[in-house]
Amino acid sequence: MKVLESISSFTGKYFAFLVLGVAVISFFFPTAFLAFGGYITIMLGIVMFGMGLTLSAKDFKLVLTKPLPVLIGIVAQFTVMPLTALGIAYLLQLPPELAAGLVLLGSVPGGTASNVMVYLAKGNVPLSITMTSVSTLLAPFFTPVILYFLAGQWMPVNMSSMFMSIVQVILVPVALGIIVRKLAPNLIDRSVSVVPLISVAAIILIVGAVVAGNQEKIATAGLIIFLAVFLHNTAGLVLGYYAGKVCGLSLSDQRAISIEVGMQNSGLGVALATAHLGPLAAIPSAFGAVWHNISGPIIASYWARRPIPNESKQQVSIEKKHA
């Protein structure tokens, strides 16, 4: 178990480099990853089951005790990212399938890796975890509707079918994870440190499968897709930060919302695009899985070197302001 924990710690620390490395390898040697293309949904389900194993009732406590930061973050999550994706798709004049795929990336909930980034950035970790959890639970309702209205101009979107896909891929595995943790808490507490290893392996294989399956298309349109994902992620980080700032939240809340809004559940984007929009539409999410885990550590490292002064006094002042 200690060996697995060490490997899990290593993969979590160097996740961005591992994803980038596999993306490059799968591009030049696609046959090694093509076999995994049919298991993307299953692998994402495994990732979400792992997320469920780490959740408990306290992760939703902020919704009741301090709902304002959560509400601001969730609203920003499901407005800033899809609308920004729409604007970038028009700005860069992306082909229909890529445009729809970028909007889909902007319509999925926050990714689980964001919690670690918020911790490293000295942000509000409980807020980050709550935002990830709540946005994940809301995804079956918001993601299909947003995609239908914003991306339906490029491709047909079946809302009911996508709703069921998200329920099967996210809600059921997460619910099962929560139930297993409830039934066997001691066992899960002893083995939960290995969960990141499984999640990282699954996401790496998902990215490898998508890149391998779209090698030729990436070769011709890779630069424009990367530019679109880069602009989208940057806009999310910046606008998420200022959404908290404009609403008078603390610096730690601003950092949490920034990273939560900017980092998406790229694995879900890949799975939904592959199942409902087509393989080309999965490329923005595949690129997002790589870039988000590079930009996240960069901004986390930047903020980690800038401690938040008098955070407790500032927080008391803000809470009185909103009381």
PDB file of C-alpha atoms in Angstrom:
ATOM      1  CA  MET A   1       0.000   0.000   0.000  1.00  0.00           C
ATOM      2  CA  LYS A   2       2.861   2.408   0.785  1.00  0.00           C
ATOM      3  CA  VAL A   3       4.278   1.846  -2.692  1.00  0.00           C
ATOM      4  CA  LEU A   4       0.908   2.647  -4.250  1.00  0.00           C
ATOM      5  CA  GLU A   5       0.604   5.748  -2.077  1.00  0.00           C
ATOM      6  CA  SER A   6       4.046   6.915  -3.222  1.00  0.00           C
ATOM      7  CA  ILE A   7       3.117   6.350  -6.861  1.00  0.00           C
ATOM      8  CA  SER A   8      -0.196   8.132  -6.307  1.00  0.00           C
ATOM      9  CA  SER A   9       1.603  11.114  -4.771  1.00  0.00           C
ATOM     10  CA  PHE A  10       4.065  11.218  -7.676  1.00  0.00           C
ATOM     11  CA  THR A  11       1.354  11.074 -10.350  1.00  0.00           C
ATOM     12  CA  GLY A  12      -0.672  13.746  -8.588  1.00  0.00           C
ATOM     13  CA  LYS A  13       2.352  16.043  -8.348  1.00  0.00           C
ATOM     14  CA  TYR A  14       3.385  15.611 -11.984  1.00  0.00           C
ATOM     15  CA  PHE A  15      -0.076  15.114 -13.456  1.00  0.00           C
ATOM     16  CA  ALA A  16       0.261  17.933 -16.008  1.00  0.00           C
ATOM     17  CA  PHE A  17       3.515  16.542 -17.384  1.00  0.00           C
ATOM     18  CA  LEU A  18       2.104  13.013 -17.536  1.00  0.00           C
ATOM     19  CA  VAL A  19      -0.968  14.161 -19.462  1.00  0.00           C
ATOM     20  CA  LEU A  20       1.160  16.241 -21.829  1.00  0.00           C
ATOM     21  CA  GLY A  21       3.567  13.342 -22.351  1.00  0.00           C
ATOM     22  CA  VAL A  22       0.802  10.873 -23.135  1.00  0.00           C
ATOM     23  CA  ALA A  23      -0.834  13.364 -25.500  1.00  0.00           C
ATOM     24  CA  VAL A  24       2.426  13.654 -27.445  1.00  0.00           C
ATOM     25  CA  ILE A  25       3.028   9.900 -27.459  1.00  0.00           C
ATOM     26  CA  SER A  26      -0.523   9.123 -28.589  1.00  0.00           C
ATOM     27  CA  PHE A  27      -0.184  11.654 -31.390  1.00  0.00           C
ATOM     28  CA  PHE A  28       2.937  10.027 -32.822  1.00  0.00           C
ATOM     29  CA  PHE A  29       1.999   6.436 -31.895  1.00  0.00           C
ATOM     30  CA  PRO A  30      -1.818   6.393 -32.047  1.00  0.00           C
ATOM     31  CA  THR A  31      -2.234   2.621 -32.348  1.00  0.00           C
ATOM     32  CA  ALA A  32      -1.136   2.192 -28.720  1.00  0.00           C
ATOM     33  CA  PHE A  33      -4.186   4.128 -27.502  1.00  0.00           C
ATOM     34  CA  LEU A  34      -6.917   3.523 -30.055  1.00  0.00           C
ATOM     35  CA  ALA A  35      -8.189   0.485 -28.139  1.00  0.00           C
ATOM     36  CA  PHE A  36      -9.175   2.701 -25.206  1.00  0.00           C
ATOM     37  CA  GLY A  37     -11.555   4.802 -27.307  1.00  0.00           C
ATOM     38  CA  GLY A  38     -14.516   2.573 -26.555  1.00  0.00           C
ATOM     39  CA  TYR A  39     -14.017   2.807 -22.791  1.00  0.00           C
ATOM     40  CA  ILE A  40     -14.009   6.593 -22.294  1.00  0.00           C
ATOM     41  CA  THR A  41     -17.381   6.636 -20.517  1.00  0.00           C
ATOM     42  CA  ILE A  42     -16.409   3.766 -18.218  1.00  0.00           C
ATOM     43  CA  MET A  43     -13.095   5.410 -17.321  1.00  0.00           C
ATOM     44  CA  LEU A  44     -14.813   8.707 -16.521  1.00  0.00           C
ATOM     45  CA  GLY A  45     -17.290   6.814 -14.343  1.00  0.00           C
ATOM     46  CA  ILE A  46     -14.330   5.428 -12.399  1.00  0.00           C
ATOM     47  CA  VAL A  47     -12.995   8.959 -11.891  1.00  0.00           C
ATOM     48  CA  MET A  48     -16.358  10.172 -10.605  1.00  0.00           C
ATOM     49  CA  PHE A  49     -16.697   7.127  -8.324  1.00  0.00           C
ATOM     50  CA  GLY A  50     -13.351   8.126  -6.828  1.00  0.00           C
ATOM     51  CA  MET A  51     -14.698  11.640  -6.306  1.00  0.00           C
ATOM     52  CA  GLY A  52     -17.705  10.191  -4.488  1.00  0.00           C
ATOM     53  CA  LEU A  53     -15.395   8.274  -2.146  1.00  0.00           C
ATOM     54  CA  THR A  54     -13.896  11.561  -0.962  1.00  0.00           C
ATOM     55  CA  LEU A  55     -17.200  13.409  -0.390  1.00  0.00           C
ATOM     56  CA  SER A  56     -19.173  13.759   2.821  1.00  0.00           C
ATOM     57  CA  ALA A  57     -22.027  15.896   4.137  1.00  0.00           C
ATOM     58  CA  LYS A  58     -19.599  18.573   5.363  1.00  0.00           C
ATOM     59  CA  ASP A  59     -18.593  19.267   1.759  1.00  0.00           C
ATOM     60  CA  PHE A  60     -22.049  20.784   1.224  1.00  0.00           C
ATOM     61  CA  LYS A  61     -22.157  22.650   4.545  1.00  0.00           C
ATOM     62  CA  LEU A  62     -21.198  26.003   3.007  1.00  0.00           C
ATOM     63  CA  VAL A  63     -24.350  25.954   0.866  1.00  0.00           C
ATOM     64  CA  LEU A  64     -26.335  26.487   4.082  1.00  0.00           C
ATOM     65  CA  THR A  65     -23.877  28.414   6.256  1.00  0.00           C
ATOM     66  CA  LYS A  66     -22.309  30.776   3.688  1.00  0.00           C
ATOM     67  CA  PRO A  67     -24.349  30.521   0.492  1.00  0.00           C
ATOM     68  CA  LEU A  68     -23.246  33.810  -1.135  1.00  0.00           C
ATOM     69  CA  PRO A  69     -19.721  32.765  -2.263  1.00  0.00           C
ATOM     70  CA  VAL A  70     -21.077  29.413  -3.466  1.00  0.00           C
ATOM     71  CA  LEU A  71     -23.892  31.090  -5.402  1.00  0.00           C
ATOM     72  CA  ILE A  72     -21.539  33.623  -6.996  1.00  0.00           C
ATOM     73  CA  GLY A  73     -19.143  30.853  -7.984  1.00  0.00           C
ATOM     74  CA  ILE A  74     -21.807  28.586  -9.455  1.00  0.00           C
ATOM     75  CA  VAL A  75     -23.424  31.413 -11.425  1.00  0.00           C
ATOM     76  CA  ALA A  76     -20.005  32.385 -12.800  1.00  0.00           C
ATOM     77  CA  GLN A  77     -19.277  28.730 -13.618  1.00  0.00           C
ATOM     78  CA  PHE A  78     -22.366  28.272 -15.775  1.00  0.00           C
ATOM     79  CA  THR A  79     -22.412  31.726 -17.389  1.00  0.00           C
ATOM     80  CA  VAL A  80     -18.848  32.973 -17.828  1.00  0.00           C
ATOM     81  CA  MET A  81     -17.427  29.788 -19.326  1.00  0.00           C
ATOM     82  CA  PRO A  82     -20.131  28.903 -21.888  1.00  0.00           C
ATOM     83  CA  LEU A  83     -20.618  32.511 -23.025  1.00  0.00           C
ATOM     84  CA  THR A  84     -16.865  33.041 -23.302  1.00  0.00           C
ATOM     85  CA  ALA A  85     -16.593  29.826 -25.318  1.00  0.00           C
ATOM     86  CA  LEU A  86     -19.325  31.096 -27.638  1.00  0.00           C
ATOM     87  CA  GLY A  87     -17.518  34.391 -28.144  1.00  0.00           C
ATOM     88  CA  ILE A  88     -14.180  32.708 -28.848  1.00  0.00           C
ATOM     89  CA  ALA A  89     -15.823  30.307 -31.317  1.00  0.00           C
ATOM     90  CA  TYR A  90     -17.152  33.306 -33.264  1.00  0.00           C
ATOM     91  CA  LEU A  91     -13.912  35.262 -32.914  1.00  0.00           C
ATOM     92  CA  LEU A  92     -11.751  32.438 -34.282  1.00  0.00           C
ATOM     93  CA  GLN A  93     -14.436  31.289 -36.740  1.00  0.00           C
ATOM     94  CA  LEU A  94     -14.114  27.683 -35.608  1.00  0.00           C
ATOM     95  CA  PRO A  95     -15.659  24.909 -37.714  1.00  0.00           C
ATOM     96  CA  PRO A  96     -19.099  23.819 -36.400  1.00  0.00           C
ATOM     97  CA  GLU A  97     -17.946  20.642 -34.625  1.00  0.00           C
ATOM     98  CA  LEU A  98     -15.025  22.377 -32.897  1.00  0.00           C
ATOM     99  CA  ALA A  99     -17.208  25.360 -31.964  1.00  0.00           C
ATOM    100  CA  ALA A 100     -19.791  23.067 -30.384  1.00  0.00           C
ATOM    101  CA  GLY A 101     -17.020  21.161 -28.600  1.00  0.00           C
ATOM    102  CA  LEU A 102     -15.601  24.366 -27.116  1.00  0.00           C
ATOM    103  CA  VAL A 103     -19.027  25.449 -25.881  1.00  0.00           C
ATOM    104  CA  LEU A 104     -19.461  21.987 -24.358  1.00  0.00           C
ATOM    105  CA  LEU A 105     -16.139  22.380 -22.533  1.00  0.00           C
ATOM    106  CA  GLY A 106     -17.467  25.659 -21.155  1.00  0.00           C
ATOM    107  CA  SER A 107     -20.753  24.074 -20.082  1.00  0.00           C
ATOM    108  CA  VAL A 108     -19.442  21.218 -17.929  1.00  0.00           C
ATOM    109  CA  PRO A 109     -18.870  21.562 -14.167  1.00  0.00           C
ATOM    110  CA  GLY A 110     -15.586  22.253 -12.414  1.00  0.00           C
ATOM    111  CA  GLY A 111     -12.875  19.608 -12.364  1.00  0.00           C
ATOM    112  CA  THR A 112     -11.711  17.785  -9.238  1.00  0.00           C
ATOM    113  CA  ALA A 113      -8.071  18.824  -9.774  1.00  0.00           C
ATOM    114  CA  SER A 114      -9.140  22.399  -9.032  1.00  0.00           C
ATOM    115  CA  ASN A 115      -9.412  21.583  -5.312  1.00  0.00           C
ATOM    116  CA  VAL A 116      -5.711  20.793  -5.119  1.00  0.00           C
ATOM    117  CA  MET A 117      -4.839  23.941  -7.075  1.00  0.00           C
ATOM    118  CA  VAL A 118      -6.914  26.093  -4.698  1.00  0.00           C
ATOM    119  CA  TYR A 119      -5.106  24.541  -1.727  1.00  0.00           C
ATOM    120  CA  LEU A 120      -1.702  25.331  -3.274  1.00  0.00           C
ATOM    121  CA  ALA A 121      -2.872  28.870  -4.115  1.00  0.00           C
ATOM    122  CA  LYS A 122      -3.839  29.473  -0.458  1.00  0.00           C
ATOM    123  CA  GLY A 123      -7.462  29.874  -1.501  1.00  0.00           C
ATOM    124  CA  ASN A 124     -10.652  28.845   0.262  1.00  0.00           C
ATOM    125  CA  VAL A 125     -10.495  25.045  -0.064  1.00  0.00           C
ATOM    126  CA  PRO A 126     -13.931  24.306   1.505  1.00  0.00           C
ATOM    127  CA  LEU A 127     -15.494  26.738  -0.996  1.00  0.00           C
ATOM    128  CA  SER A 128     -13.646  25.028  -3.845  1.00  0.00           C
ATOM    129  CA  ILE A 129     -14.810  21.568  -2.784  1.00  0.00           C
ATOM    130  CA  THR A 130     -18.382  22.780  -2.341  1.00  0.00           C
ATOM    131  CA  MET A 131     -18.383  24.451  -5.763  1.00  0.00           C
ATOM    132  CA  THR A 132     -17.047  21.305  -7.431  1.00  0.00           C
ATOM    133  CA  SER A 133     -19.630  19.143  -5.685  1.00  0.00           C
ATOM    134  CA  VAL A 134     -22.612  21.428  -6.309  1.00  0.00           C
ATOM    135  CA  SER A 135     -21.736  22.177  -9.934  1.00  0.00           C
ATOM    136  CA  THR A 136     -21.292  18.447 -10.541  1.00  0.00           C
ATOM    137  CA  LEU A 137     -24.751  17.717  -9.140  1.00  0.00           C
ATOM    138  CA  LEU A 138     -26.274  20.533 -11.204  1.00  0.00           C
ATOM    139  CA  ALA A 139     -24.555  19.470 -14.428  1.00  0.00           C
ATOM    140  CA  PRO A 140     -27.314  17.070 -15.615  1.00  0.00           C
ATOM    141  CA  PHE A 141     -29.724  20.003 -15.677  1.00  0.00           C
ATOM    142  CA  PHE A 142     -27.535  22.938 -16.748  1.00  0.00           C
ATOM    143  CA  THR A 143     -25.083  21.410 -19.219  1.00  0.00           C
ATOM    144  CA  PRO A 144     -27.649  20.029 -21.741  1.00  0.00           C
ATOM    145  CA  VAL A 145     -29.751  23.207 -21.616  1.00  0.00           C
ATOM    146  CA  ILE A 146     -26.779  25.553 -22.065  1.00  0.00           C
ATOM    147  CA  LEU A 147     -25.400  23.437 -24.891  1.00  0.00           C
ATOM    148  CA  TYR A 148     -28.792  23.276 -26.609  1.00  0.00           C
ATOM    149  CA  PHE A 149     -29.232  27.054 -26.703  1.00  0.00           C
ATOM    150  CA  LEU A 150     -25.610  28.051 -27.415  1.00  0.00           C
ATOM    151  CA  ALA A 151     -24.325  25.216 -29.615  1.00  0.00           C
ATOM    152  CA  GLY A 152     -27.551  24.063 -31.245  1.00  0.00           C
ATOM    153  CA  GLN A 153     -26.850  26.501 -34.076  1.00  0.00           C
ATOM    154  CA  TRP A 154     -23.931  24.317 -35.168  1.00  0.00           C
ATOM    155  CA  MET A 155     -25.047  20.801 -34.300  1.00  0.00           C
ATOM    156  CA  PRO A 156     -28.240  19.070 -33.112  1.00  0.00           C
ATOM    157  CA  VAL A 157     -28.316  18.624 -29.322  1.00  0.00           C
ATOM    158  CA  ASN A 158     -30.570  16.031 -27.708  1.00  0.00           C
ATOM    159  CA  MET A 159     -31.101  17.410 -24.201  1.00  0.00           C
ATOM    160  CA  SER A 160     -32.865  14.372 -22.747  1.00  0.00           C
ATOM    161  CA  SER A 161     -30.240  11.974 -24.070  1.00  0.00           C
ATOM    162  CA  MET A 162     -27.417  14.126 -22.731  1.00  0.00           C
ATOM    163  CA  PHE A 163     -29.196  14.444 -19.375  1.00  0.00           C
ATOM    164  CA  MET A 164     -29.300  10.663 -19.048  1.00  0.00           C
ATOM    165  CA  SER A 165     -25.638  10.380 -20.071  1.00  0.00           C
ATOM    166  CA  ILE A 166     -24.549  12.811 -17.356  1.00  0.00           C
ATOM    167  CA  VAL A 167     -26.682  11.020 -14.763  1.00  0.00           C
ATOM    168  CA  GLN A 168     -25.095   7.702 -15.714  1.00  0.00           C
ATOM    169  CA  VAL A 169     -21.543   8.999 -15.977  1.00  0.00           C
ATOM    170  CA  ILE A 170     -21.551  11.407 -13.012  1.00  0.00           C
ATOM    171  CA  LEU A 171     -24.435  11.153 -10.559  1.00  0.00           C
ATOM    172  CA  VAL A 172     -24.637   7.357 -10.319  1.00  0.00           C
ATOM    173  CA  PRO A 173     -20.871   6.805  -9.784  1.00  0.00           C
ATOM    174  CA  VAL A 174     -20.640   9.726  -7.332  1.00  0.00           C
ATOM    175  CA  ALA A 175     -23.674   8.416  -5.407  1.00  0.00           C
ATOM    176  CA  LEU A 176     -22.169   4.927  -5.307  1.00  0.00           C
ATOM    177  CA  GLY A 177     -18.900   6.365  -4.010  1.00  0.00           C
ATOM    178  CA  ILE A 178     -20.705   8.251  -1.231  1.00  0.00           C
ATOM    179  CA  ILE A 179     -22.650   5.104  -0.282  1.00  0.00           C
ATOM    180  CA  VAL A 180     -19.511   2.939  -0.190  1.00  0.00           C
ATOM    181  CA  ARG A 181     -17.758   5.516   1.989  1.00  0.00           C
ATOM    182  CA  LYS A 182     -20.753   5.543   4.322  1.00  0.00           C
ATOM    183  CA  LEU A 183     -20.849   1.750   4.601  1.00  0.00           C
ATOM    184  CA  ALA A 184     -17.098   1.188   4.984  1.00  0.00           C
ATOM    185  CA  PRO A 185     -15.542   4.457   6.241  1.00  0.00           C
ATOM    186  CA  ASN A 186     -12.491   2.852   7.861  1.00  0.00           C
ATOM    187  CA  LEU A 187     -11.586   0.881   4.757  1.00  0.00           C
ATOM    188  CA  ILE A 188     -12.005   3.927   2.530  1.00  0.00           C
ATOM    189  CA  ASP A 189      -9.972   6.156   4.862  1.00  0.00           C
ATOM    190  CA  ARG A 190      -7.093   3.680   4.670  1.00  0.00           C
ATOM    191  CA  SER A 191      -7.170   3.416   0.890  1.00  0.00           C
ATOM    192  CA  VAL A 192      -8.381   6.873  -0.215  1.00  0.00           C
ATOM    193  CA  SER A 193      -4.809   8.076  -0.802  1.00  0.00           C
ATOM    194  CA  VAL A 194      -4.592   5.642  -3.727  1.00  0.00           C
ATOM    195  CA  VAL A 195      -7.726   7.045  -5.416  1.00  0.00           C
ATOM    196  CA  PRO A 196      -5.827   9.871  -7.179  1.00  0.00           C
ATOM    197  CA  LEU A 197      -3.637   7.249  -8.886  1.00  0.00           C
ATOM    198  CA  ILE A 198      -6.693   5.571 -10.406  1.00  0.00           C
ATOM    199  CA  SER A 199      -8.230   8.893 -11.432  1.00  0.00           C
ATOM    200  CA  VAL A 200      -5.005  10.142 -13.010  1.00  0.00           C
ATOM    201  CA  ALA A 201      -4.563   6.885 -14.940  1.00  0.00           C
ATOM    202  CA  ALA A 202      -8.131   7.071 -16.244  1.00  0.00           C
ATOM    203  CA  ILE A 203      -7.851  10.712 -17.360  1.00  0.00           C
ATOM    204  CA  ILE A 204      -4.495  10.045 -19.045  1.00  0.00           C
ATOM    205  CA  LEU A 205      -5.975   7.154 -21.015  1.00  0.00           C
ATOM    206  CA  ILE A 206      -9.000   9.275 -21.975  1.00  0.00           C
ATOM    207  CA  VAL A 207      -6.767  12.032 -23.344  1.00  0.00           C
ATOM    208  CA  GLY A 208      -4.577   9.489 -25.135  1.00  0.00           C
ATOM    209  CA  ALA A 209      -7.594   7.839 -26.759  1.00  0.00           C
ATOM    210  CA  VAL A 210      -9.047  11.135 -28.027  1.00  0.00           C
ATOM    211  CA  VAL A 211      -5.725  12.402 -29.386  1.00  0.00           C
ATOM    212  CA  ALA A 212      -5.010   9.054 -31.071  1.00  0.00           C
ATOM    213  CA  GLY A 213      -8.453   8.941 -32.648  1.00  0.00           C
ATOM    214  CA  ASN A 214      -8.122  12.463 -34.061  1.00  0.00           C
ATOM    215  CA  GLN A 215      -4.457  12.528 -35.036  1.00  0.00           C
ATOM    216  CA  GLU A 216      -4.928  13.878 -38.569  1.00  0.00           C
ATOM    217  CA  LYS A 217      -7.454  16.528 -37.524  1.00  0.00           C
ATOM    218  CA  ILE A 218      -5.209  17.710 -34.697  1.00  0.00           C
ATOM    219  CA  ALA A 219      -2.289  17.950 -37.130  1.00  0.00           C
ATOM    220  CA  THR A 220      -4.256  20.372 -39.316  1.00  0.00           C
ATOM    221  CA  ALA A 221      -6.187  22.331 -36.684  1.00  0.00           C
ATOM    222  CA  GLY A 222      -4.173  21.809 -33.497  1.00  0.00           C
ATOM    223  CA  LEU A 223      -2.838  25.379 -33.229  1.00  0.00           C
ATOM    224  CA  ILE A 224      -6.238  27.053 -33.532  1.00  0.00           C
ATOM    225  CA  ILE A 225      -7.755  24.598 -31.029  1.00  0.00           C
ATOM    226  CA  PHE A 226      -4.979  25.247 -28.524  1.00  0.00           C
ATOM    227  CA  LEU A 227      -5.430  29.013 -28.956  1.00  0.00           C
ATOM    228  CA  ALA A 228      -9.173  28.651 -28.345  1.00  0.00           C
ATOM    229  CA  VAL A 229      -8.633  26.556 -25.192  1.00  0.00           C
ATOM    230  CA  PHE A 230      -5.914  28.919 -23.947  1.00  0.00           C
ATOM    231  CA  LEU A 231      -8.127  31.999 -24.377  1.00  0.00           C
ATOM    232  CA  HIS A 232     -11.090  30.208 -22.811  1.00  0.00           C
ATOM    233  CA  ASN A 233      -9.160  29.060 -19.758  1.00  0.00           C
ATOM    234  CA  THR A 234      -7.495  32.455 -19.269  1.00  0.00           C
ATOM    235  CA  ALA A 235     -10.850  34.241 -19.502  1.00  0.00           C
ATOM    236  CA  GLY A 236     -12.314  31.861 -16.910  1.00  0.00           C
ATOM    237  CA  LEU A 237      -9.465  32.437 -14.447  1.00  0.00           C
ATOM    238  CA  VAL A 238      -9.575  36.219 -14.849  1.00  0.00           C
ATOM    239  CA  LEU A 239     -13.345  36.698 -14.932  1.00  0.00           C
ATOM    240  CA  GLY A 240     -13.888  34.200 -12.118  1.00  0.00           C
ATOM    241  CA  TYR A 241     -11.471  36.170  -9.945  1.00  0.00           C
ATOM    242  CA  TYR A 242     -13.143  39.503 -10.680  1.00  0.00           C
ATOM    243  CA  ALA A 243     -16.622  38.045 -10.184  1.00  0.00           C
ATOM    244  CA  GLY A 244     -15.650  37.439  -6.568  1.00  0.00           C
ATOM    245  CA  LYS A 245     -13.873  40.779  -6.308  1.00  0.00           C
ATOM    246  CA  VAL A 246     -16.820  42.802  -7.639  1.00  0.00           C
ATOM    247  CA  CYS A 247     -19.137  41.034  -5.188  1.00  0.00           C
ATOM    248  CA  GLY A 248     -16.860  41.940  -2.278  1.00  0.00           C
ATOM    249  CA  LEU A 249     -15.652  38.458  -1.386  1.00  0.00           C
ATOM    250  CA  SER A 250     -12.387  37.798   0.424  1.00  0.00           C
ATOM    251  CA  LEU A 251      -9.132  37.227  -1.443  1.00  0.00           C
ATOM    252  CA  SER A 252      -9.156  33.537  -0.572  1.00  0.00           C
ATOM    253  CA  ASP A 253     -12.687  33.255  -1.990  1.00  0.00           C
ATOM    254  CA  GLN A 254     -11.634  35.136  -5.124  1.00  0.00           C
ATOM    255  CA  ARG A 255      -8.776  32.713  -5.697  1.00  0.00           C
ATOM    256  CA  ALA A 256     -11.024  29.707  -5.172  1.00  0.00           C
ATOM    257  CA  ILE A 257     -13.694  30.963  -7.571  1.00  0.00           C
ATOM    258  CA  SER A 258     -11.076  31.914 -10.164  1.00  0.00           C
ATOM    259  CA  ILE A 259      -9.579  28.412 -10.270  1.00  0.00           C
ATOM    260  CA  GLU A 260     -12.952  26.674 -10.001  1.00  0.00           C
ATOM    261  CA  VAL A 261     -14.379  28.643 -12.914  1.00  0.00           C
ATOM    262  CA  GLY A 262     -11.238  28.339 -15.035  1.00  0.00           C
ATOM    263  CA  MET A 263     -10.661  24.585 -14.614  1.00  0.00           C
ATOM    264  CA  GLN A 264     -13.359  22.405 -16.162  1.00  0.00           C
ATOM    265  CA  ASN A 265     -14.206  18.706 -15.939  1.00  0.00           C
ATOM    266  CA  SER A 266     -12.501  18.000 -19.260  1.00  0.00           C
ATOM    267  CA  GLY A 267     -13.050  14.260 -18.965  1.00  0.00           C
ATOM    268  CA  LEU A 268     -16.805  14.772 -18.924  1.00  0.00           C
ATOM    269  CA  GLY A 269     -16.490  17.082 -21.923  1.00  0.00           C
ATOM    270  CA  VAL A 270     -14.631  14.374 -23.835  1.00  0.00           C
ATOM    271  CA  ALA A 271     -17.179  11.691 -22.949  1.00  0.00           C
ATOM    272  CA  LEU A 272     -20.220  13.820 -23.841  1.00  0.00           C
ATOM    273  CA  ALA A 273     -18.684  15.109 -27.065  1.00  0.00           C
ATOM    274  CA  THR A 274     -17.729  11.617 -28.185  1.00  0.00           C
ATOM    275  CA  ALA A 275     -21.184  10.247 -27.430  1.00  0.00           C
ATOM    276  CA  HIS A 276     -23.378  13.118 -28.658  1.00  0.00           C
ATOM    277  CA  LEU A 277     -21.472  15.487 -30.957  1.00  0.00           C
ATOM    278  CA  GLY A 278     -18.764  13.513 -32.725  1.00  0.00           C
ATOM    279  CA  PRO A 279     -15.059  12.771 -32.231  1.00  0.00           C
ATOM    280  CA  LEU A 280     -13.834  16.133 -33.525  1.00  0.00           C
ATOM    281  CA  ALA A 281     -15.927  17.940 -30.895  1.00  0.00           C
ATOM    282  CA  ALA A 282     -14.003  16.068 -28.189  1.00  0.00           C
ATOM    283  CA  ILE A 283     -10.680  17.689 -29.127  1.00  0.00           C
ATOM    284  CA  PRO A 284     -11.217  21.008 -27.222  1.00  0.00           C
ATOM    285  CA  SER A 285     -11.904  19.044 -24.027  1.00  0.00           C
ATOM    286  CA  ALA A 286      -8.891  16.798 -24.658  1.00  0.00           C
ATOM    287  CA  PHE A 287      -6.703  19.885 -25.086  1.00  0.00           C
ATOM    288  CA  GLY A 288      -8.363  21.333 -21.995  1.00  0.00           C
ATOM    289  CA  ALA A 289      -7.362  18.283 -19.951  1.00  0.00           C
ATOM    290  CA  VAL A 290      -3.755  19.039 -20.842  1.00  0.00           C
ATOM    291  CA  TRP A 291      -3.721  22.831 -20.614  1.00  0.00           C
ATOM    292  CA  HIS A 292      -5.871  23.211 -17.485  1.00  0.00           C
ATOM    293  CA  ASN A 293      -3.398  21.074 -15.581  1.00  0.00           C
ATOM    294  CA  ILE A 294      -0.552  23.299 -16.732  1.00  0.00           C
ATOM    295  CA  SER A 295      -2.190  26.690 -16.151  1.00  0.00           C
ATOM    296  CA  GLY A 296      -3.598  25.555 -12.787  1.00  0.00           C
ATOM    297  CA  PRO A 297      -0.202  24.884 -11.189  1.00  0.00           C
ATOM    298  CA  ILE A 298       1.193  28.071 -12.742  1.00  0.00           C
ATOM    299  CA  ILE A 299      -1.425  30.350 -11.174  1.00  0.00           C
ATOM    300  CA  ALA A 300      -1.378  28.334  -7.934  1.00  0.00           C
ATOM    301  CA  SER A 301       2.394  28.833  -7.664  1.00  0.00           C
ATOM    302  CA  TYR A 302       1.995  32.543  -8.409  1.00  0.00           C
ATOM    303  CA  TRP A 303      -0.557  33.037  -5.642  1.00  0.00           C
ATOM    304  CA  ALA A 304       1.273  30.731  -3.222  1.00  0.00           C
ATOM    305  CA  ARG A 305       4.135  33.250  -3.167  1.00  0.00           C
ATOM    306  CA  ARG A 306       1.685  36.038  -2.321  1.00  0.00           C
ATOM    307  CA  PRO A 307       0.231  35.416   1.153  1.00  0.00           C
ATOM    308  CA  ILE A 308      -3.125  36.966   1.956  1.00  0.00           C
ATOM    309  CA  PRO A 309      -2.612  39.684   4.608  1.00  0.00           C
ATOM    310  CA  ASN A 310      -5.020  39.936   7.536  1.00  0.00           C
ATOM    311  CA  GLU A 311      -7.350  37.396   5.926  1.00  0.00           C
ATOM    312  CA  SER A 312      -9.242  36.736   9.150  1.00  0.00           C
ATOM    313  CA  LYS A 313      -9.886  40.447   9.769  1.00  0.00           C
ATOM    314  CA  GLN A 314     -10.875  40.940   6.148  1.00  0.00           C
ATOM    315  CA  GLN A 315     -13.263  38.004   6.310  1.00  0.00           C
ATOM    316  CA  VAL A 316     -14.956  39.345   9.455  1.00  0.00           C
ATOM    317  CA  SER A 317     -15.417  42.710   7.730  1.00  0.00           C
ATOM    318  CA  ILE A 318     -16.887  41.086   4.633  1.00  0.00           C
ATOM    319  CA  GLU A 319     -19.260  38.891   6.644  1.00  0.00           C
ATOM    320  CA  LYS A 320     -20.524  41.975   8.505  1.00  0.00           C
ATOM    321  CA  LYS A 321     -21.005  43.728   5.185  1.00  0.00           C
ATOM    322  CA  HIS A 322     -23.212  40.929   3.858  1.00  0.00           C
ATOM    323  CA  ALA A 323     -25.009  40.288   7.156  1.00  0.00           C
TER     324      ALA A 323
END
